[in-house]
Amino acid sequence: MLIEFSVQNFGSIKDKQTLSFEATKDEHLADYYIIPTKVKNLKLLKLGLIYGANSSGKTTILQALDFLRYIVLRPKREKDMSFEFEPFLFDKKTPNKNTIFNISFIQNDIRYDYEVELNKRAIIKEKLDFYNPNKANVFTRATDIEKQYTNKICFGQKIKKDRNLEEALKLNTLWNNTVIGGFIKTNIENNELKNVRDWFSSYLREIIYAKTGLFDYITETLQKEKNKNYIVDMLRIADLGISNLNIKTNKEKAQPIVVSIMKNIIEHTRNESSKNPISIKDLGIDEDGTISKLAVTFEHITNEERYELSIDKESQGTQRYYELAGVLYLLIKNSILFPIDELESSLHPDLFRHFLLSFLVNSKKSQIIATTHNREILNDKNIFRNDVIWITDKGKENSTQLYSLSDFDSSVIRGTASIYNAYKNGKLGGVPKLSNYYIGAE
């Protein structure tokens, strides 16, 4: 579970900004919002909603987390491969400064604090600490930029020394790889490094954008787990007029050029004497040159007559909610975190509210970080807590400023006050500062 995430000098973020999932002492709706942990005095929130004007940096917060996940799980193959990101550009000094990530999380009931400092060419510093129960260092790492190699990886005194692991990490941790990425390349066990790798690969999932196509992923998951009835119930409750859904596998003839390209890939792996050569089936094409594709039809009953519509015949809102229902299914059945950009996209405000409440009521140890422009939920203090509401605003030099509703003094946010009106009227920041409606006027 995520405890806290900080980022500095990344995209629109100049100074260090921190998103925390640590719950305040407020007991409001605690049974639904709070995840108890075995870490002393630590209670975590299931949800974080980020509000703010366009270009204020809401999505950048999610992208920073996604970027960290990417560099941990996908180590570079060559030393001359650079990182694809931009530091803060509206300052002459920041492009030459390092970008820093700090993240704290719980895996297997153990807290880990992980820090990565980098520029576009290399990981400059890296550190991992854990609490069991007291804080101890797992490793520190520093890179010698001039000599272009990892200068030193030092394991903490409380970590069991393994010469094979240390040697393997030195060989596999390129100067543009994290130590965790280097560990992924090895076949040597280490509980602390494994826990960190597993958290990034199994708990933290890729960012979901409004236009991310989840149809195939969700459909394959439902077919594999044979749990389509779970989704059908969600769609029924959402009042989309759907009584059932059917998943079928259709076969289509692959284009000859596609088959030719796939065969060239296979031949290439054989020429390299791969220990595990791939087959054409591994690339999704059957031996007869056909491609298997999953198709979903939705059943509607009108005047006691049954009709089936394919997914492309349904409204954008229905298509979106089918995918989000699949995400909700994964959140309820597993322990995972989904960053979701523009969660309200194509959803009626009531359906947006229903999705969040369904998540809060039914999930156990999953979390959501979502950006949104849906202000209606702020009208009802009975369904949200101040510490789950975050706001991004533009600070000096158009840099992103991130803060929580719980950061405000009680004189600004009172228990009986309308948060909706306060946000709408700009008292909390995070709203666009618009001018008049006349275009081209002097």
PDB file of C-alpha atoms in Angstrom, residues 125-396:
ATOM      1  CA  LYS A 125      21.881   8.449  -6.076  1.00  0.00           C
ATOM      2  CA  GLU A 126      19.611   5.730  -4.755  1.00  0.00           C
ATOM      3  CA  LYS A 127      18.663   4.604  -1.261  1.00  0.00           C
ATOM      4  CA  LEU A 128      16.338   2.003   0.241  1.00  0.00           C
ATOM      5  CA  ASP A 129      15.394   1.791   3.949  1.00  0.00           C
ATOM      6  CA  PHE A 130      12.990  -0.519   5.741  1.00  0.00           C
ATOM      7  CA  TYR A 131      11.365  -0.757   9.178  1.00  0.00           C
ATOM      8  CA  ASN A 132      11.342  -4.095  10.971  1.00  0.00           C
ATOM      9  CA  PRO A 133      10.315  -2.598  13.359  1.00  0.00           C
ATOM     10  CA  ASN A 134      13.052   0.072  13.578  1.00  0.00           C
ATOM     11  CA  LYS A 135      14.478   1.879  10.569  1.00  0.00           C
ATOM     12  CA  ALA A 136      17.446   0.215   8.876  1.00  0.00           C
ATOM     13  CA  ASN A 137      19.236   0.763   5.594  1.00  0.00           C
ATOM     14  CA  VAL A 138      18.995  -1.880   2.861  1.00  0.00           C
ATOM     15  CA  PHE A 139      21.425  -0.204   0.444  1.00  0.00           C
ATOM     16  CA  THR A 140      22.805   3.096  -0.779  1.00  0.00           C
ATOM     17  CA  ARG A 141      24.131   3.681  -4.260  1.00  0.00           C
ATOM     18  CA  ALA A 142      26.146   6.448  -5.907  1.00  0.00           C
ATOM     19  CA  THR A 143      27.207   6.849  -9.534  1.00  0.00           C
ATOM     20  CA  ASP A 144      30.451   8.355 -10.781  1.00  0.00           C
ATOM     21  CA  ILE A 145      29.327  10.475 -13.739  1.00  0.00           C
ATOM     22  CA  GLU A 146      32.813  11.119 -15.077  1.00  0.00           C
ATOM     23  CA  LYS A 147      33.776   7.445 -15.251  1.00  0.00           C
ATOM     24  CA  GLN A 148      30.278   6.356 -16.405  1.00  0.00           C
ATOM     25  CA  TYR A 149      29.840   3.389 -14.087  1.00  0.00           C
ATOM     26  CA  THR A 150      28.177   2.628 -10.777  1.00  0.00           C
ATOM     27  CA  ASN A 151      30.763   3.693  -8.236  1.00  0.00           C
ATOM     28  CA  LYS A 152      29.448   1.947  -5.177  1.00  0.00           C
ATOM     29  CA  ILE A 153      26.489  -0.109  -3.914  1.00  0.00           C
ATOM     30  CA  CYS A 154      26.706  -0.481  -0.147  1.00  0.00           C
ATOM     31  CA  PHE A 155      24.392  -2.749   1.811  1.00  0.00           C
ATOM     32  CA  GLY A 156      23.308  -1.831   5.326  1.00  0.00           C
ATOM     33  CA  GLN A 157      24.779  -3.492   8.395  1.00  0.00           C
ATOM     34  CA  LYS A 158      21.554  -5.363   9.187  1.00  0.00           C
ATOM     35  CA  ILE A 159      21.313  -6.908   5.723  1.00  0.00           C
ATOM     36  CA  LYS A 160      22.668 -10.414   5.306  1.00  0.00           C
ATOM     37  CA  LYS A 161      25.766 -10.199   3.128  1.00  0.00           C
ATOM     38  CA  ASP A 162      25.734 -12.228  -0.089  1.00  0.00           C
ATOM     39  CA  ARG A 163      28.846 -11.888  -2.212  1.00  0.00           C
ATOM     40  CA  ASN A 164      27.103 -13.465  -5.222  1.00  0.00           C
ATOM     41  CA  LEU A 165      24.309 -10.891  -5.039  1.00  0.00           C
ATOM     42  CA  GLU A 166      26.710  -7.972  -4.636  1.00  0.00           C
ATOM     43  CA  GLU A 167      28.780  -9.095  -7.632  1.00  0.00           C
ATOM     44  CA  ALA A 168      25.662  -9.711  -9.730  1.00  0.00           C
ATOM     45  CA  LEU A 169      24.308  -6.259  -8.916  1.00  0.00           C
ATOM     46  CA  LYS A 170      27.584  -4.603  -9.859  1.00  0.00           C
ATOM     47  CA  LEU A 171      27.449  -6.323 -13.257  1.00  0.00           C
ATOM     48  CA  ASN A 172      23.752  -5.754 -13.938  1.00  0.00           C
ATOM     49  CA  THR A 173      23.240  -2.270 -12.521  1.00  0.00           C
ATOM     50  CA  LEU A 174      24.252   0.029 -15.349  1.00  0.00           C
ATOM     51  CA  TRP A 175      24.684   3.700 -14.522  1.00  0.00           C
ATOM     52  CA  ASN A 176      21.219   4.332 -16.036  1.00  0.00           C
ATOM     53  CA  ASN A 177      19.597   1.423 -14.150  1.00  0.00           C
ATOM     54  CA  THR A 178      18.161   1.425 -10.661  1.00  0.00           C
ATOM     55  CA  VAL A 179      19.529  -1.164  -8.253  1.00  0.00           C
ATOM     56  CA  ILE A 180      16.062  -2.764  -8.264  1.00  0.00           C
ATOM     57  CA  GLY A 181      16.280  -2.927 -12.055  1.00  0.00           C
ATOM     58  CA  GLY A 182      19.691  -4.560 -11.740  1.00  0.00           C
ATOM     59  CA  PHE A 183      18.215  -7.043  -9.259  1.00  0.00           C
ATOM     60  CA  ILE A 184      15.492  -7.945 -11.775  1.00  0.00           C
ATOM     61  CA  LYS A 185      18.233  -9.058 -14.175  1.00  0.00           C
ATOM     62  CA  THR A 186      19.691 -11.487 -11.615  1.00  0.00           C
ATOM     63  CA  ASN A 187      18.503 -14.917 -10.465  1.00  0.00           C
ATOM     64  CA  ILE A 188      19.591 -14.405  -6.860  1.00  0.00           C
ATOM     65  CA  GLU A 189      17.096 -14.094  -4.003  1.00  0.00           C
ATOM     66  CA  ASN A 190      16.942 -11.235  -1.531  1.00  0.00           C
ATOM     67  CA  ASN A 191      13.783 -10.635   0.493  1.00  0.00           C
ATOM     68  CA  GLU A 192      14.071  -6.858   0.753  1.00  0.00           C
ATOM     69  CA  LEU A 193      14.784  -6.268  -2.939  1.00  0.00           C
ATOM     70  CA  LYS A 194      12.142  -8.820  -3.912  1.00  0.00           C
ATOM     71  CA  ASN A 195       9.511  -7.047  -1.800  1.00  0.00           C
ATOM     72  CA  VAL A 196      10.259  -3.739  -3.507  1.00  0.00           C
ATOM     73  CA  ARG A 197      10.207  -5.315  -6.967  1.00  0.00           C
ATOM     74  CA  ASP A 198       6.916  -7.067  -6.207  1.00  0.00           C
ATOM     75  CA  TRP A 199       5.286  -3.863  -4.938  1.00  0.00           C
ATOM     76  CA  PHE A 200       6.110  -1.993  -8.128  1.00  0.00           C
ATOM     77  CA  SER A 201       5.124  -4.887 -10.397  1.00  0.00           C
ATOM     78  CA  SER A 202       2.086  -6.322  -8.590  1.00  0.00           C
ATOM     79  CA  TYR A 203       0.590  -3.566  -6.425  1.00  0.00           C
ATOM     80  CA  LEU A 204       1.271  -0.358  -8.361  1.00  0.00           C
ATOM     81  CA  ARG A 205      -0.367  -0.513 -11.801  1.00  0.00           C
ATOM     82  CA  GLU A 206       0.118   1.597 -14.924  1.00  0.00           C
ATOM     83  CA  ILE A 207      -1.686   4.893 -15.207  1.00  0.00           C
ATOM     84  CA  ILE A 208      -5.133   4.751 -16.842  1.00  0.00           C
ATOM     85  CA  TYR A 209      -5.899   7.723 -19.076  1.00  0.00           C
ATOM     86  CA  ALA A 210      -9.366   8.719 -20.312  1.00  0.00           C
ATOM     87  CA  LYS A 211      -8.455   7.302 -23.721  1.00  0.00           C
ATOM     88  CA  THR A 212      -6.623   4.191 -22.507  1.00  0.00           C
ATOM     89  CA  GLY A 213      -8.133   1.188 -24.278  1.00  0.00           C
ATOM     90  CA  LEU A 214      -8.842  -1.359 -21.531  1.00  0.00           C
ATOM     91  CA  PHE A 215     -11.387  -3.413 -23.469  1.00  0.00           C
ATOM     92  CA  ASP A 216      -9.126  -6.352 -24.402  1.00  0.00           C
ATOM     93  CA  TYR A 217      -7.404  -6.442 -20.994  1.00  0.00           C
ATOM     94  CA  ILE A 218     -10.673  -6.419 -19.042  1.00  0.00           C
ATOM     95  CA  THR A 219     -12.374  -8.914 -21.351  1.00  0.00           C
ATOM     96  CA  GLU A 220      -9.446 -11.348 -21.219  1.00  0.00           C
ATOM     97  CA  THR A 221      -9.406 -11.078 -17.416  1.00  0.00           C
ATOM     98  CA  LEU A 222     -13.149 -11.801 -17.180  1.00  0.00           C
ATOM     99  CA  GLN A 223     -12.898 -14.762 -19.536  1.00  0.00           C
ATOM    100  CA  LYS A 224      -9.865 -16.160 -17.738  1.00  0.00           C
ATOM    101  CA  GLU A 225     -11.398 -15.843 -14.271  1.00  0.00           C
ATOM    102  CA  LYS A 226     -14.891 -16.815 -15.461  1.00  0.00           C
ATOM    103  CA  ASN A 227     -16.423 -14.008 -13.469  1.00  0.00           C
ATOM    104  CA  LYS A 228     -18.435 -12.082 -16.038  1.00  0.00           C
ATOM    105  CA  ASN A 229     -21.527 -12.249 -13.774  1.00  0.00           C
ATOM    106  CA  TYR A 230     -19.738  -9.895 -11.376  1.00  0.00           C
ATOM    107  CA  ILE A 231     -19.488  -7.295 -14.135  1.00  0.00           C
ATOM    108  CA  VAL A 232     -23.060  -7.933 -15.284  1.00  0.00           C
ATOM    109  CA  ASP A 233     -24.268  -7.079 -11.771  1.00  0.00           C
ATOM    110  CA  MET A 234     -22.258  -3.840 -11.829  1.00  0.00           C
ATOM    111  CA  LEU A 235     -23.711  -2.869 -15.197  1.00  0.00           C
ATOM    112  CA  ARG A 236     -27.257  -3.674 -14.058  1.00  0.00           C
ATOM    113  CA  ILE A 237     -26.878  -1.591 -10.908  1.00  0.00           C
ATOM    114  CA  ALA A 238     -25.515   1.281 -13.016  1.00  0.00           C
ATOM    115  CA  ASP A 239     -28.873   1.488 -14.853  1.00  0.00           C
ATOM    116  CA  LEU A 240     -27.346   1.104 -18.328  1.00  0.00           C
ATOM    117  CA  GLY A 241     -30.208  -1.105 -19.550  1.00  0.00           C
ATOM    118  CA  ILE A 242     -27.937  -4.142 -19.800  1.00  0.00           C
ATOM    119  CA  SER A 243     -29.296  -7.501 -18.618  1.00  0.00           C
ATOM    120  CA  ASN A 244     -26.367  -9.715 -19.624  1.00  0.00           C
ATOM    121  CA  LEU A 245     -23.157  -9.838 -21.629  1.00  0.00           C
ATOM    122  CA  ASN A 246     -21.618 -12.552 -23.768  1.00  0.00           C
ATOM    123  CA  ILE A 247     -17.941 -13.049 -24.521  1.00  0.00           C
ATOM    124  CA  LYS A 248     -17.059 -14.871 -27.721  1.00  0.00           C
ATOM    125  CA  THR A 249     -13.829 -15.690 -29.505  1.00  0.00           C
ATOM    126  CA  ASN A 250     -13.851 -14.802 -33.201  1.00  0.00           C
ATOM    127  CA  LYS A 251     -11.205 -15.864 -35.699  1.00  0.00           C
ATOM    128  CA  GLU A 252     -10.011 -13.540 -38.425  1.00  0.00           C
ATOM    129  CA  LYS A 253      -7.557 -14.176 -41.234  1.00  0.00           C
ATOM    130  CA  ALA A 254      -4.324 -12.319 -40.579  1.00  0.00           C
ATOM    131  CA  GLN A 255      -2.970 -10.094 -43.342  1.00  0.00           C
ATOM    132  CA  PRO A 256      -0.098 -11.797 -45.227  1.00  0.00           C
ATOM    133  CA  ILE A 257       2.321  -8.968 -44.414  1.00  0.00           C
ATOM    134  CA  VAL A 258       1.610  -9.402 -40.678  1.00  0.00           C
ATOM    135  CA  VAL A 259       2.316 -13.160 -40.889  1.00  0.00           C
ATOM    136  CA  SER A 260       5.519 -12.442 -42.831  1.00  0.00           C
ATOM    137  CA  ILE A 261       6.771  -9.965 -40.221  1.00  0.00           C
ATOM    138  CA  MET A 262       5.984 -12.388 -37.394  1.00  0.00           C
ATOM    139  CA  LYS A 263       7.861 -15.208 -39.150  1.00  0.00           C
ATOM    140  CA  ASN A 264      10.888 -12.939 -39.600  1.00  0.00           C
ATOM    141  CA  ILE A 265      10.857 -12.196 -35.862  1.00  0.00           C
ATOM    142  CA  ILE A 266      10.757 -15.927 -35.088  1.00  0.00           C
ATOM    143  CA  GLU A 267      13.588 -16.640 -37.533  1.00  0.00           C
ATOM    144  CA  HIS A 268      15.650 -13.857 -35.931  1.00  0.00           C
ATOM    145  CA  THR A 269      15.322 -15.415 -32.476  1.00  0.00           C
ATOM    146  CA  ARG A 270      16.363 -18.796 -33.848  1.00  0.00           C
ATOM    147  CA  ASN A 271      19.417 -17.302 -35.566  1.00  0.00           C
ATOM    148  CA  GLU A 272      20.489 -15.861 -32.217  1.00  0.00           C
ATOM    149  CA  SER A 273      20.329 -19.390 -30.746  1.00  0.00           C
ATOM    150  CA  SER A 274      17.737 -18.395 -28.169  1.00  0.00           C
ATOM    151  CA  LYS A 275      17.313 -20.894 -25.358  1.00  0.00           C
ATOM    152  CA  ASN A 276      13.539 -20.333 -25.514  1.00  0.00           C
ATOM    153  CA  PRO A 277      12.654 -19.655 -29.174  1.00  0.00           C
ATOM    154  CA  ILE A 278       9.207 -18.206 -29.663  1.00  0.00           C
ATOM    155  CA  SER A 279       6.559 -19.700 -31.928  1.00  0.00           C
ATOM    156  CA  ILE A 280       4.042 -17.940 -34.132  1.00  0.00           C
ATOM    157  CA  LYS A 281       1.368 -18.822 -31.557  1.00  0.00           C
ATOM    158  CA  ASP A 282       3.292 -16.864 -28.936  1.00  0.00           C
ATOM    159  CA  LEU A 283       2.746 -13.823 -31.149  1.00  0.00           C
ATOM    160  CA  GLY A 284      -1.022 -14.296 -31.211  1.00  0.00           C
ATOM    161  CA  ILE A 285      -1.345 -15.985 -34.604  1.00  0.00           C
ATOM    162  CA  ASP A 286      -2.594 -19.558 -35.002  1.00  0.00           C
ATOM    163  CA  GLU A 287      -0.775 -22.032 -37.230  1.00  0.00           C
ATOM    164  CA  ASP A 288      -3.435 -21.601 -39.938  1.00  0.00           C
ATOM    165  CA  GLY A 289      -2.720 -17.886 -40.127  1.00  0.00           C
ATOM    166  CA  THR A 290      -5.764 -16.715 -38.194  1.00  0.00           C
ATOM    167  CA  ILE A 291      -5.941 -14.290 -35.267  1.00  0.00           C
ATOM    168  CA  SER A 292      -8.234 -14.968 -32.315  1.00  0.00           C
ATOM    169  CA  LYS A 293     -10.075 -11.895 -31.056  1.00  0.00           C
ATOM    170  CA  LEU A 294     -12.433 -11.548 -28.137  1.00  0.00           C
ATOM    171  CA  ALA A 295     -15.806  -9.955 -28.839  1.00  0.00           C
ATOM    172  CA  VAL A 296     -18.365  -8.762 -26.306  1.00  0.00           C
ATOM    173  CA  THR A 297     -22.063  -8.315 -26.936  1.00  0.00           C
ATOM    174  CA  PHE A 298     -24.434  -6.666 -24.476  1.00  0.00           C
ATOM    175  CA  GLU A 299     -27.945  -8.004 -23.991  1.00  0.00           C
ATOM    176  CA  HIS A 300     -30.869  -5.587 -23.715  1.00  0.00           C
ATOM    177  CA  ILE A 301     -34.464  -6.603 -23.034  1.00  0.00           C
ATOM    178  CA  THR A 302     -37.158  -4.283 -24.399  1.00  0.00           C
ATOM    179  CA  ASN A 303     -40.865  -5.169 -24.458  1.00  0.00           C
ATOM    180  CA  GLU A 304     -39.879  -8.706 -23.470  1.00  0.00           C
ATOM    181  CA  GLU A 305     -37.716  -8.984 -26.596  1.00  0.00           C
ATOM    182  CA  ARG A 306     -33.996  -9.690 -26.277  1.00  0.00           C
ATOM    183  CA  TYR A 307     -31.499  -7.677 -28.337  1.00  0.00           C
ATOM    184  CA  GLU A 308     -27.709  -7.935 -28.528  1.00  0.00           C
ATOM    185  CA  LEU A 309     -25.423  -5.018 -29.325  1.00  0.00           C
ATOM    186  CA  SER A 310     -21.681  -5.125 -29.916  1.00  0.00           C
ATOM    187  CA  ILE A 311     -19.471  -2.853 -27.806  1.00  0.00           C
ATOM    188  CA  ASP A 312     -19.040  -0.336 -30.635  1.00  0.00           C
ATOM    189  CA  LYS A 313     -22.829   0.099 -30.845  1.00  0.00           C
ATOM    190  CA  GLU A 314     -23.025   1.144 -27.189  1.00  0.00           C
ATOM    191  CA  SER A 315     -22.643   4.737 -25.976  1.00  0.00           C
ATOM    192  CA  GLN A 316     -19.254   6.142 -24.967  1.00  0.00           C
ATOM    193  CA  GLY A 317     -20.449   6.174 -21.360  1.00  0.00           C
ATOM    194  CA  THR A 318     -21.393   2.469 -21.461  1.00  0.00           C
ATOM    195  CA  GLN A 319     -18.075   1.550 -23.089  1.00  0.00           C
ATOM    196  CA  ARG A 320     -16.195   3.532 -20.457  1.00  0.00           C
ATOM    197  CA  TYR A 321     -18.160   2.061 -17.561  1.00  0.00           C
ATOM    198  CA  TYR A 322     -17.661  -1.495 -18.845  1.00  0.00           C
ATOM    199  CA  GLU A 323     -13.908  -0.895 -18.614  1.00  0.00           C
ATOM    200  CA  LEU A 324     -14.156   0.833 -15.223  1.00  0.00           C
ATOM    201  CA  ALA A 325     -16.370  -1.983 -13.928  1.00  0.00           C
ATOM    202  CA  GLY A 326     -13.526  -4.327 -14.821  1.00  0.00           C
ATOM    203  CA  VAL A 327     -11.085  -2.064 -12.970  1.00  0.00           C
ATOM    204  CA  LEU A 328     -13.454  -2.039  -9.987  1.00  0.00           C
ATOM    205  CA  TYR A 329     -13.592  -5.843 -10.092  1.00  0.00           C
ATOM    206  CA  LEU A 330      -9.771  -6.009  -9.935  1.00  0.00           C
ATOM    207  CA  LEU A 331      -9.659  -3.487  -7.083  1.00  0.00           C
ATOM    208  CA  ILE A 332     -12.163  -5.481  -5.042  1.00  0.00           C
ATOM    209  CA  LYS A 333     -10.716  -8.928  -5.721  1.00  0.00           C
ATOM    210  CA  ASN A 334      -7.053  -7.962  -5.313  1.00  0.00           C
ATOM    211  CA  SER A 335      -4.761  -5.645  -3.387  1.00  0.00           C
ATOM    212  CA  ILE A 336      -3.629  -3.091  -6.001  1.00  0.00           C
ATOM    213  CA  LEU A 337      -3.316   0.636  -6.731  1.00  0.00           C
ATOM    214  CA  PHE A 338      -4.618   2.239  -9.924  1.00  0.00           C
ATOM    215  CA  PRO A 339      -3.674   5.815 -10.888  1.00  0.00           C
ATOM    216  CA  ILE A 340      -6.597   7.069 -13.034  1.00  0.00           C
ATOM    217  CA  ASP A 341      -6.577  10.303 -15.012  1.00  0.00           C
ATOM    218  CA  GLU A 342      -9.921  12.106 -15.521  1.00  0.00           C
ATOM    219  CA  LEU A 343     -11.945   9.451 -13.731  1.00  0.00           C
ATOM    220  CA  GLU A 344     -15.204  11.255 -14.514  1.00  0.00           C
ATOM    221  CA  SER A 345     -14.639  11.080 -18.304  1.00  0.00           C
ATOM    222  CA  SER A 346     -17.883  10.073 -20.108  1.00  0.00           C
ATOM    223  CA  LEU A 347     -19.625   9.381 -16.785  1.00  0.00           C
ATOM    224  CA  HIS A 348     -22.751  11.022 -15.416  1.00  0.00           C
ATOM    225  CA  PRO A 349     -22.007  12.635 -12.014  1.00  0.00           C
ATOM    226  CA  ASP A 350     -24.267  10.085 -10.275  1.00  0.00           C
ATOM    227  CA  LEU A 351     -22.387   7.212 -11.929  1.00  0.00           C
ATOM    228  CA  PHE A 352     -19.061   8.767 -10.946  1.00  0.00           C
ATOM    229  CA  ARG A 353     -20.285   8.940  -7.344  1.00  0.00           C
ATOM    230  CA  HIS A 354     -21.619   5.372  -7.539  1.00  0.00           C
ATOM    231  CA  PHE A 355     -18.254   4.060  -8.774  1.00  0.00           C
ATOM    232  CA  LEU A 356     -16.375   5.673  -5.881  1.00  0.00           C
ATOM    233  CA  LEU A 357     -18.839   4.502  -3.242  1.00  0.00           C
ATOM    234  CA  SER A 358     -18.819   0.945  -4.655  1.00  0.00           C
ATOM    235  CA  PHE A 359     -15.029   0.963  -4.396  1.00  0.00           C
ATOM    236  CA  LEU A 360     -14.995   2.307  -0.833  1.00  0.00           C
ATOM    237  CA  VAL A 361     -17.659  -0.097   0.438  1.00  0.00           C
ATOM    238  CA  ASN A 362     -16.336  -3.288  -1.185  1.00  0.00           C
ATOM    239  CA  SER A 363     -12.526  -2.998  -1.425  1.00  0.00           C
ATOM    240  CA  LYS A 364     -10.199  -4.073   1.382  1.00  0.00           C
ATOM    241  CA  LYS A 365      -6.575  -3.087   0.714  1.00  0.00           C
ATOM    242  CA  SER A 366      -6.677  -1.431  -2.709  1.00  0.00           C
ATOM    243  CA  GLN A 367      -6.131   2.254  -3.461  1.00  0.00           C
ATOM    244  CA  ILE A 368      -7.036   4.754  -6.175  1.00  0.00           C
ATOM    245  CA  ILE A 369      -5.303   8.014  -7.076  1.00  0.00           C
ATOM    246  CA  ALA A 370      -7.544   9.874  -9.506  1.00  0.00           C
ATOM    247  CA  THR A 371      -7.634  13.289 -11.104  1.00  0.00           C
ATOM    248  CA  THR A 372     -11.070  14.786 -11.672  1.00  0.00           C
ATOM    249  CA  HIS A 373     -13.057  17.914 -12.445  1.00  0.00           C
ATOM    250  CA  ASN A 374     -16.236  16.527 -10.867  1.00  0.00           C
ATOM    251  CA  ARG A 375     -17.159  19.122  -8.243  1.00  0.00           C
ATOM    252  CA  GLU A 376     -20.588  17.754  -7.348  1.00  0.00           C
ATOM    253  CA  ILE A 377     -19.180  15.235  -4.904  1.00  0.00           C
ATOM    254  CA  LEU A 378     -17.846  18.170  -2.850  1.00  0.00           C
ATOM    255  CA  ASN A 379     -21.468  19.150  -2.204  1.00  0.00           C
ATOM    256  CA  ASP A 380     -21.981  16.156   0.071  1.00  0.00           C
ATOM    257  CA  LYS A 381     -19.784  16.163   3.190  1.00  0.00           C
ATOM    258  CA  ASN A 382     -21.406  12.854   4.174  1.00  0.00           C
ATOM    259  CA  ILE A 383     -19.510  10.912   1.522  1.00  0.00           C
ATOM    260  CA  PHE A 384     -15.981  12.362   1.548  1.00  0.00           C
ATOM    261  CA  ARG A 385     -13.196  13.243   4.005  1.00  0.00           C
ATOM    262  CA  ASN A 386     -11.022  16.347   3.792  1.00  0.00           C
ATOM    263  CA  ASP A 387      -7.802  14.312   3.721  1.00  0.00           C
ATOM    264  CA  VAL A 388      -8.721  12.525   0.464  1.00  0.00           C
ATOM    265  CA  ILE A 389      -9.233  15.793  -1.454  1.00  0.00           C
ATOM    266  CA  TRP A 390      -6.103  17.283  -3.058  1.00  0.00           C
ATOM    267  CA  ILE A 391      -5.721  20.409  -5.145  1.00  0.00           C
ATOM    268  CA  THR A 392      -3.102  21.474  -7.676  1.00  0.00           C
ATOM    269  CA  ASP A 393      -2.570  25.173  -8.291  1.00  0.00           C
ATOM    270  CA  LYS A 394      -0.109  27.219 -10.327  1.00  0.00           C
ATOM    271  CA  GLY A 395       2.572  28.848  -8.235  1.00  0.00           C
ATOM    272  CA  LYS A 396       5.516  31.032  -9.206  1.00  0.00           C
TER     273      LYS A 396
END
